[in-house]
Amino acid sequence: ETWEGTSTPAVPCPLADAVRHPSSPVSSPGIFELSTEFGLPVHVPELELGLAAKQTGLDESALTPLSEVECLHVGRFKLTFLHTPGHSPGSTVIRVTGESGDAPERSGVDLLIAGDTVFPGSCGRLDLPGSDPYVMYDSLQRLSSLPDSLPVYPGHGYGGSETTIGREKASGYLSPGITRGQWNAHMAR
């Protein structure tokens, strides 16, 4: 099966399994200990503060909110947080590059940690409370503007442990040939 009017393969719709696979509680082991025992800051997307506090057992005031396109420097790495709602309202991907001020080609480090936004050949579940398949389309289109050679590491190994922006544009949900109308029709199935 392909997307209507294109040669891009259509992949199974995450909504199709909603009835057979009800969502289960999610926890974030380790976050509580990192904050309380080691005094490390815990950075969480602004829109996810309440949920993260509930899931980790931390007071919301112990969490540091991340805003759109915020950058943190960790050692020689620069982490740029990009808001990619769809899987959840606060879904975020992290672009990791070399030392602040270094061009990625000179530092040798340039990659994307995609969490539950992009998987090889697919995207995060869109049947959970707060998820929105129509907003996900915009997030995926935004990511498709990143360099084709950019390695992508998803939050889970569904379909593989890594991919690239170019691979996902050629055969996944980042395909520039998928129109909003085709996406909406596919998600409505």
PDB file of C-alpha atoms in Angstrom:
ATOM      1  CA  GLU A   1       0.000   0.000   0.000  1.00  0.00           C
ATOM      2  CA  THR A   2       1.249   3.509  -0.793  1.00  0.00           C
ATOM      3  CA  TRP A   3       0.170   7.023   0.089  1.00  0.00           C
ATOM      4  CA  GLU A   4      -2.482   8.065  -2.406  1.00  0.00           C
ATOM      5  CA  GLY A   5      -0.914   9.718  -5.428  1.00  0.00           C
ATOM      6  CA  THR A   6       2.705   8.896  -4.429  1.00  0.00           C
ATOM      7  CA  SER A   7       5.148   5.995  -4.548  1.00  0.00           C
ATOM      8  CA  THR A   8       5.871   6.414  -0.810  1.00  0.00           C
ATOM      9  CA  PRO A   9       4.950   3.243   1.097  1.00  0.00           C
ATOM     10  CA  ALA A  10       2.183   3.707   3.651  1.00  0.00           C
ATOM     11  CA  VAL A  11       3.031   2.353   7.090  1.00  0.00           C
ATOM     12  CA  PRO A  12       0.539   0.948   9.573  1.00  0.00           C
ATOM     13  CA  CYS A  13      -1.505   3.534  11.432  1.00  0.00           C
ATOM     14  CA  PRO A  14      -0.702   3.720  15.182  1.00  0.00           C
ATOM     15  CA  LEU A  15      -4.400   4.360  15.861  1.00  0.00           C
ATOM     16  CA  ALA A  16      -5.363   0.923  14.554  1.00  0.00           C
ATOM     17  CA  ASP A  17      -4.088  -0.825  17.674  1.00  0.00           C
ATOM     18  CA  ALA A  18      -5.689   1.580  20.145  1.00  0.00           C
ATOM     19  CA  VAL A  19      -8.438  -0.805  21.183  1.00  0.00           C
ATOM     20  CA  ARG A  20      -6.176  -3.867  21.396  1.00  0.00           C
ATOM     21  CA  HIS A  21      -3.347  -2.099  23.282  1.00  0.00           C
ATOM     22  CA  PRO A  22      -4.709   0.185  25.989  1.00  0.00           C
ATOM     23  CA  SER A  23      -2.135   2.598  27.362  1.00  0.00           C
ATOM     24  CA  SER A  24      -0.284   1.558  30.474  1.00  0.00           C
ATOM     25  CA  PRO A  25       1.126   3.700  33.281  1.00  0.00           C
ATOM     26  CA  VAL A  26       4.478   5.253  32.428  1.00  0.00           C
ATOM     27  CA  SER A  27       7.214   5.889  34.945  1.00  0.00           C
ATOM     28  CA  SER A  28      10.555   7.626  34.826  1.00  0.00           C
ATOM     29  CA  PRO A  29      12.859   5.600  37.084  1.00  0.00           C
ATOM     30  CA  GLY A  30      15.988   7.427  38.094  1.00  0.00           C
ATOM     31  CA  ILE A  31      14.725  11.004  37.783  1.00  0.00           C
ATOM     32  CA  PHE A  32      13.680  11.138  41.439  1.00  0.00           C
ATOM     33  CA  GLU A  33      17.074   9.852  42.594  1.00  0.00           C
ATOM     34  CA  LEU A  34      19.041  12.154  40.287  1.00  0.00           C
ATOM     35  CA  SER A  35      17.223  15.128  41.778  1.00  0.00           C
ATOM     36  CA  THR A  36      16.966  14.169  45.453  1.00  0.00           C
ATOM     37  CA  GLU A  37      20.163  12.175  46.022  1.00  0.00           C
ATOM     38  CA  PHE A  38      22.555  13.956  43.664  1.00  0.00           C
ATOM     39  CA  GLY A  39      20.991  17.415  43.480  1.00  0.00           C
ATOM     40  CA  LEU A  40      21.050  17.403  39.688  1.00  0.00           C
ATOM     41  CA  PRO A  41      18.630  19.626  37.776  1.00  0.00           C
ATOM     42  CA  VAL A  42      15.862  17.826  35.957  1.00  0.00           C
ATOM     43  CA  HIS A  43      14.843  19.629  32.757  1.00  0.00           C
ATOM     44  CA  VAL A  44      11.337  18.900  31.488  1.00  0.00           C
ATOM     45  CA  PRO A  45       9.331  20.421  28.621  1.00  0.00           C
ATOM     46  CA  GLU A  46       7.145  23.173  30.058  1.00  0.00           C
ATOM     47  CA  LEU A  47       3.926  21.494  28.922  1.00  0.00           C
ATOM     48  CA  GLU A  48       4.887  18.237  30.677  1.00  0.00           C
ATOM     49  CA  LEU A  49       5.784  19.597  34.136  1.00  0.00           C
ATOM     50  CA  GLY A  50       2.642  18.386  35.910  1.00  0.00           C
ATOM     51  CA  LEU A  51       2.735  14.946  34.320  1.00  0.00           C
ATOM     52  CA  ALA A  52       6.476  14.533  34.995  1.00  0.00           C
ATOM     53  CA  ALA A  53       5.993  15.519  38.637  1.00  0.00           C
ATOM     54  CA  LYS A  54       3.176  13.004  39.014  1.00  0.00           C
ATOM     55  CA  GLN A  55       5.125  10.199  37.297  1.00  0.00           C
ATOM     56  CA  THR A  56       8.380  10.765  39.173  1.00  0.00           C
ATOM     57  CA  GLY A  57       7.097  11.690  42.623  1.00  0.00           C
ATOM     58  CA  LEU A  58       8.986  15.001  42.524  1.00  0.00           C
ATOM     59  CA  ASP A  59       7.402  18.292  43.418  1.00  0.00           C
ATOM     60  CA  GLU A  60       6.799  20.384  40.305  1.00  0.00           C
ATOM     61  CA  SER A  61       9.014  23.109  41.792  1.00  0.00           C
ATOM     62  CA  ALA A  62      11.979  20.666  41.675  1.00  0.00           C
ATOM     63  CA  LEU A  63      11.711  20.481  37.867  1.00  0.00           C
ATOM     64  CA  THR A  64      13.286  22.995  35.502  1.00  0.00           C
ATOM     65  CA  PRO A  65      10.991  23.883  32.592  1.00  0.00           C
ATOM     66  CA  LEU A  66      12.390  23.771  29.059  1.00  0.00           C
ATOM     67  CA  SER A  67      11.041  26.154  26.487  1.00  0.00           C
ATOM     68  CA  GLU A  68      11.073  25.973  22.685  1.00  0.00           C
ATOM     69  CA  VAL A  69      14.532  25.980  21.094  1.00  0.00           C
ATOM     70  CA  GLU A  70      16.276  26.248  24.443  1.00  0.00           C
ATOM     71  CA  CYS A  71      19.946  25.239  24.494  1.00  0.00           C
ATOM     72  CA  LEU A  72      21.923  23.633  27.283  1.00  0.00           C
ATOM     73  CA  HIS A  73      25.654  23.061  27.319  1.00  0.00           C
ATOM     74  CA  VAL A  74      26.875  19.798  28.811  1.00  0.00           C
ATOM     75  CA  GLY A  75      30.634  19.420  28.650  1.00  0.00           C
ATOM     76  CA  ARG A  76      31.643  19.908  25.013  1.00  0.00           C
ATOM     77  CA  PHE A  77      28.117  19.268  23.760  1.00  0.00           C
ATOM     78  CA  LYS A  78      25.330  21.674  22.920  1.00  0.00           C
ATOM     79  CA  LEU A  79      21.804  20.303  23.352  1.00  0.00           C
ATOM     80  CA  THR A  80      19.088  22.146  21.427  1.00  0.00           C
ATOM     81  CA  PHE A  81      15.536  21.227  22.419  1.00  0.00           C
ATOM     82  CA  LEU A  82      12.919  21.411  19.666  1.00  0.00           C
ATOM     83  CA  HIS A  83       9.232  21.173  20.556  1.00  0.00           C
ATOM     84  CA  THR A  84       7.580  18.454  18.428  1.00  0.00           C
ATOM     85  CA  PRO A  85       4.044  17.968  19.774  1.00  0.00           C
ATOM     86  CA  GLY A  86       1.868  15.145  18.528  1.00  0.00           C
ATOM     87  CA  HIS A  87       2.746  12.074  20.590  1.00  0.00           C
ATOM     88  CA  SER A  88       2.162  14.291  23.631  1.00  0.00           C
ATOM     89  CA  PRO A  89       1.628  18.047  23.996  1.00  0.00           C
ATOM     90  CA  GLY A  90       5.196  18.560  25.232  1.00  0.00           C
ATOM     91  CA  SER A  91       7.029  16.076  23.007  1.00  0.00           C
ATOM     92  CA  THR A  92      10.557  17.282  22.369  1.00  0.00           C
ATOM     93  CA  VAL A  93      13.525  16.146  20.309  1.00  0.00           C
ATOM     94  CA  ILE A  94      17.115  16.999  21.189  1.00  0.00           C
ATOM     95  CA  ARG A  95      19.692  17.967  18.591  1.00  0.00           C
ATOM     96  CA  VAL A  96      23.178  17.272  19.921  1.00  0.00           C
ATOM     97  CA  THR A  97      26.101  19.109  18.360  1.00  0.00           C
ATOM     98  CA  GLY A  98      29.741  19.626  19.283  1.00  0.00           C
ATOM     99  CA  GLU A  99      31.122  22.271  21.574  1.00  0.00           C
ATOM    100  CA  SER A 100      29.375  25.646  21.578  1.00  0.00           C
ATOM    101  CA  GLY A 101      30.495  27.665  18.582  1.00  0.00           C
ATOM    102  CA  ASP A 102      31.888  24.675  16.684  1.00  0.00           C
ATOM    103  CA  ALA A 103      30.383  23.909  13.320  1.00  0.00           C
ATOM    104  CA  PRO A 104      29.057  20.314  13.405  1.00  0.00           C
ATOM    105  CA  GLU A 105      31.324  19.287  10.527  1.00  0.00           C
ATOM    106  CA  ARG A 106      34.398  20.412  12.510  1.00  0.00           C
ATOM    107  CA  SER A 107      33.382  18.905  15.840  1.00  0.00           C
ATOM    108  CA  GLY A 108      32.189  15.632  14.341  1.00  0.00           C
ATOM    109  CA  VAL A 109      29.061  15.564  16.527  1.00  0.00           C
ATOM    110  CA  ASP A 110      25.617  16.198  15.060  1.00  0.00           C
ATOM    111  CA  LEU A 111      22.700  13.899  15.840  1.00  0.00           C
ATOM    112  CA  LEU A 112      19.040  13.916  16.848  1.00  0.00           C
ATOM    113  CA  ILE A 113      17.593  12.146  19.881  1.00  0.00           C
ATOM    114  CA  ALA A 114      14.001  11.742  18.746  1.00  0.00           C
ATOM    115  CA  GLY A 115      12.273  10.270  21.792  1.00  0.00           C
ATOM    116  CA  ASP A 116       8.786   9.186  20.733  1.00  0.00           C
ATOM    117  CA  THR A 117       8.482  11.607  17.807  1.00  0.00           C
ATOM    118  CA  VAL A 118      10.212   9.550  15.074  1.00  0.00           C
ATOM    119  CA  PHE A 119      10.971   5.841  14.802  1.00  0.00           C
ATOM    120  CA  PRO A 120      12.465   4.145  11.748  1.00  0.00           C
ATOM    121  CA  GLY A 121       9.508   4.033   9.341  1.00  0.00           C
ATOM    122  CA  SER A 122       6.997   5.341  11.849  1.00  0.00           C
ATOM    123  CA  CYS A 123       6.220   7.861  14.573  1.00  0.00           C
ATOM    124  CA  GLY A 124       5.137   7.758  18.210  1.00  0.00           C
ATOM    125  CA  ARG A 125       1.720   6.486  19.211  1.00  0.00           C
ATOM    126  CA  LEU A 126      -1.086   8.899  18.527  1.00  0.00           C
ATOM    127  CA  ASP A 127      -3.867   7.217  20.499  1.00  0.00           C
ATOM    128  CA  LEU A 128      -2.793   8.310  23.988  1.00  0.00           C
ATOM    129  CA  PRO A 129      -4.440  11.019  26.088  1.00  0.00           C
ATOM    130  CA  GLY A 130      -3.114  14.370  24.871  1.00  0.00           C
ATOM    131  CA  SER A 131      -1.766  13.036  21.577  1.00  0.00           C
ATOM    132  CA  ASP A 132      -2.854  14.697  18.359  1.00  0.00           C
ATOM    133  CA  PRO A 133      -2.211  13.132  14.932  1.00  0.00           C
ATOM    134  CA  TYR A 134      -2.886  16.402  13.113  1.00  0.00           C
ATOM    135  CA  VAL A 135      -0.329  18.322  15.186  1.00  0.00           C
ATOM    136  CA  MET A 136       2.131  15.437  14.667  1.00  0.00           C
ATOM    137  CA  TYR A 137       2.009  16.084  10.913  1.00  0.00           C
ATOM    138  CA  ASP A 138       3.346  19.608  11.492  1.00  0.00           C
ATOM    139  CA  SER A 139       6.102  18.323  13.780  1.00  0.00           C
ATOM    140  CA  LEU A 140       7.204  15.702  11.259  1.00  0.00           C
ATOM    141  CA  GLN A 141       7.209  18.258   8.444  1.00  0.00           C
ATOM    142  CA  ARG A 142       9.382  20.514  10.596  1.00  0.00           C
ATOM    143  CA  LEU A 143      11.894  17.699  11.179  1.00  0.00           C
ATOM    144  CA  SER A 144      11.995  16.943   7.447  1.00  0.00           C
ATOM    145  CA  SER A 145      13.809  20.266   6.971  1.00  0.00           C
ATOM    146  CA  LEU A 146      16.837  18.980   8.911  1.00  0.00           C
ATOM    147  CA  PRO A 147      19.867  17.679   6.954  1.00  0.00           C
ATOM    148  CA  ASP A 148      19.306  14.308   5.242  1.00  0.00           C
ATOM    149  CA  SER A 149      22.532  12.910   6.714  1.00  0.00           C
ATOM    150  CA  LEU A 150      21.504  13.704  10.313  1.00  0.00           C
ATOM    151  CA  PRO A 151      21.475  10.467  12.388  1.00  0.00           C
ATOM    152  CA  VAL A 152      18.238   9.950  14.337  1.00  0.00           C
ATOM    153  CA  TYR A 153      18.116   7.880  17.531  1.00  0.00           C
ATOM    154  CA  PRO A 154      14.563   7.047  18.649  1.00  0.00           C
ATOM    155  CA  GLY A 155      13.454   6.551  22.233  1.00  0.00           C
ATOM    156  CA  HIS A 156      12.614   2.894  21.511  1.00  0.00           C
ATOM    157  CA  GLY A 157      13.965   0.332  19.079  1.00  0.00           C
ATOM    158  CA  TYR A 158      10.679  -0.141  17.195  1.00  0.00           C
ATOM    159  CA  GLY A 159      11.782  -0.762  13.616  1.00  0.00           C
ATOM    160  CA  GLY A 160      15.467  -0.341  14.477  1.00  0.00           C
ATOM    161  CA  SER A 161      17.774   1.513  16.822  1.00  0.00           C
ATOM    162  CA  GLU A 162      18.665   4.338  14.441  1.00  0.00           C
ATOM    163  CA  THR A 163      17.825   5.967  11.138  1.00  0.00           C
ATOM    164  CA  THR A 164      18.559   9.232   9.333  1.00  0.00           C
ATOM    165  CA  ILE A 165      16.410  12.169   8.294  1.00  0.00           C
ATOM    166  CA  GLY A 166      17.090  11.208   4.643  1.00  0.00           C
ATOM    167  CA  ARG A 167      15.950   7.611   5.149  1.00  0.00           C
ATOM    168  CA  GLU A 168      12.740   8.794   6.803  1.00  0.00           C
ATOM    169  CA  LYS A 169      12.124  11.271   3.982  1.00  0.00           C
ATOM    170  CA  ALA A 170      12.597   8.453   1.448  1.00  0.00           C
ATOM    171  CA  SER A 171      10.424   5.801   3.104  1.00  0.00           C
ATOM    172  CA  GLY A 172       8.945   7.033   6.384  1.00  0.00           C
ATOM    173  CA  TYR A 173       6.648   9.658   7.826  1.00  0.00           C
ATOM    174  CA  LEU A 174       9.040  12.515   6.952  1.00  0.00           C
ATOM    175  CA  SER A 175       8.347  12.088   3.236  1.00  0.00           C
ATOM    176  CA  PRO A 176       7.850  15.481   1.602  1.00  0.00           C
ATOM    177  CA  GLY A 177       5.362  13.799  -0.755  1.00  0.00           C
ATOM    178  CA  ILE A 178       2.812  13.236   2.006  1.00  0.00           C
ATOM    179  CA  THR A 179       0.304  16.079   1.943  1.00  0.00           C
ATOM    180  CA  ARG A 180      -1.763  17.174   4.928  1.00  0.00           C
ATOM    181  CA  GLY A 181      -4.863  15.748   3.211  1.00  0.00           C
ATOM    182  CA  GLN A 182      -3.187  12.354   2.706  1.00  0.00           C
ATOM    183  CA  TRP A 183      -1.972  12.362   6.319  1.00  0.00           C
ATOM    184  CA  ASN A 184      -5.441  13.246   7.645  1.00  0.00           C
ATOM    185  CA  ALA A 185      -7.071  10.505   5.539  1.00  0.00           C
ATOM    186  CA  HIS A 186      -4.495   7.954   6.725  1.00  0.00           C
ATOM    187  CA  MET A 187      -4.962   8.905  10.368  1.00  0.00           C
ATOM    188  CA  ALA A 188      -8.757   8.735  10.096  1.00  0.00           C
ATOM    189  CA  ARG A 189      -8.668   5.026   9.193  1.00  0.00           C
TER     190      ARG A 189
END
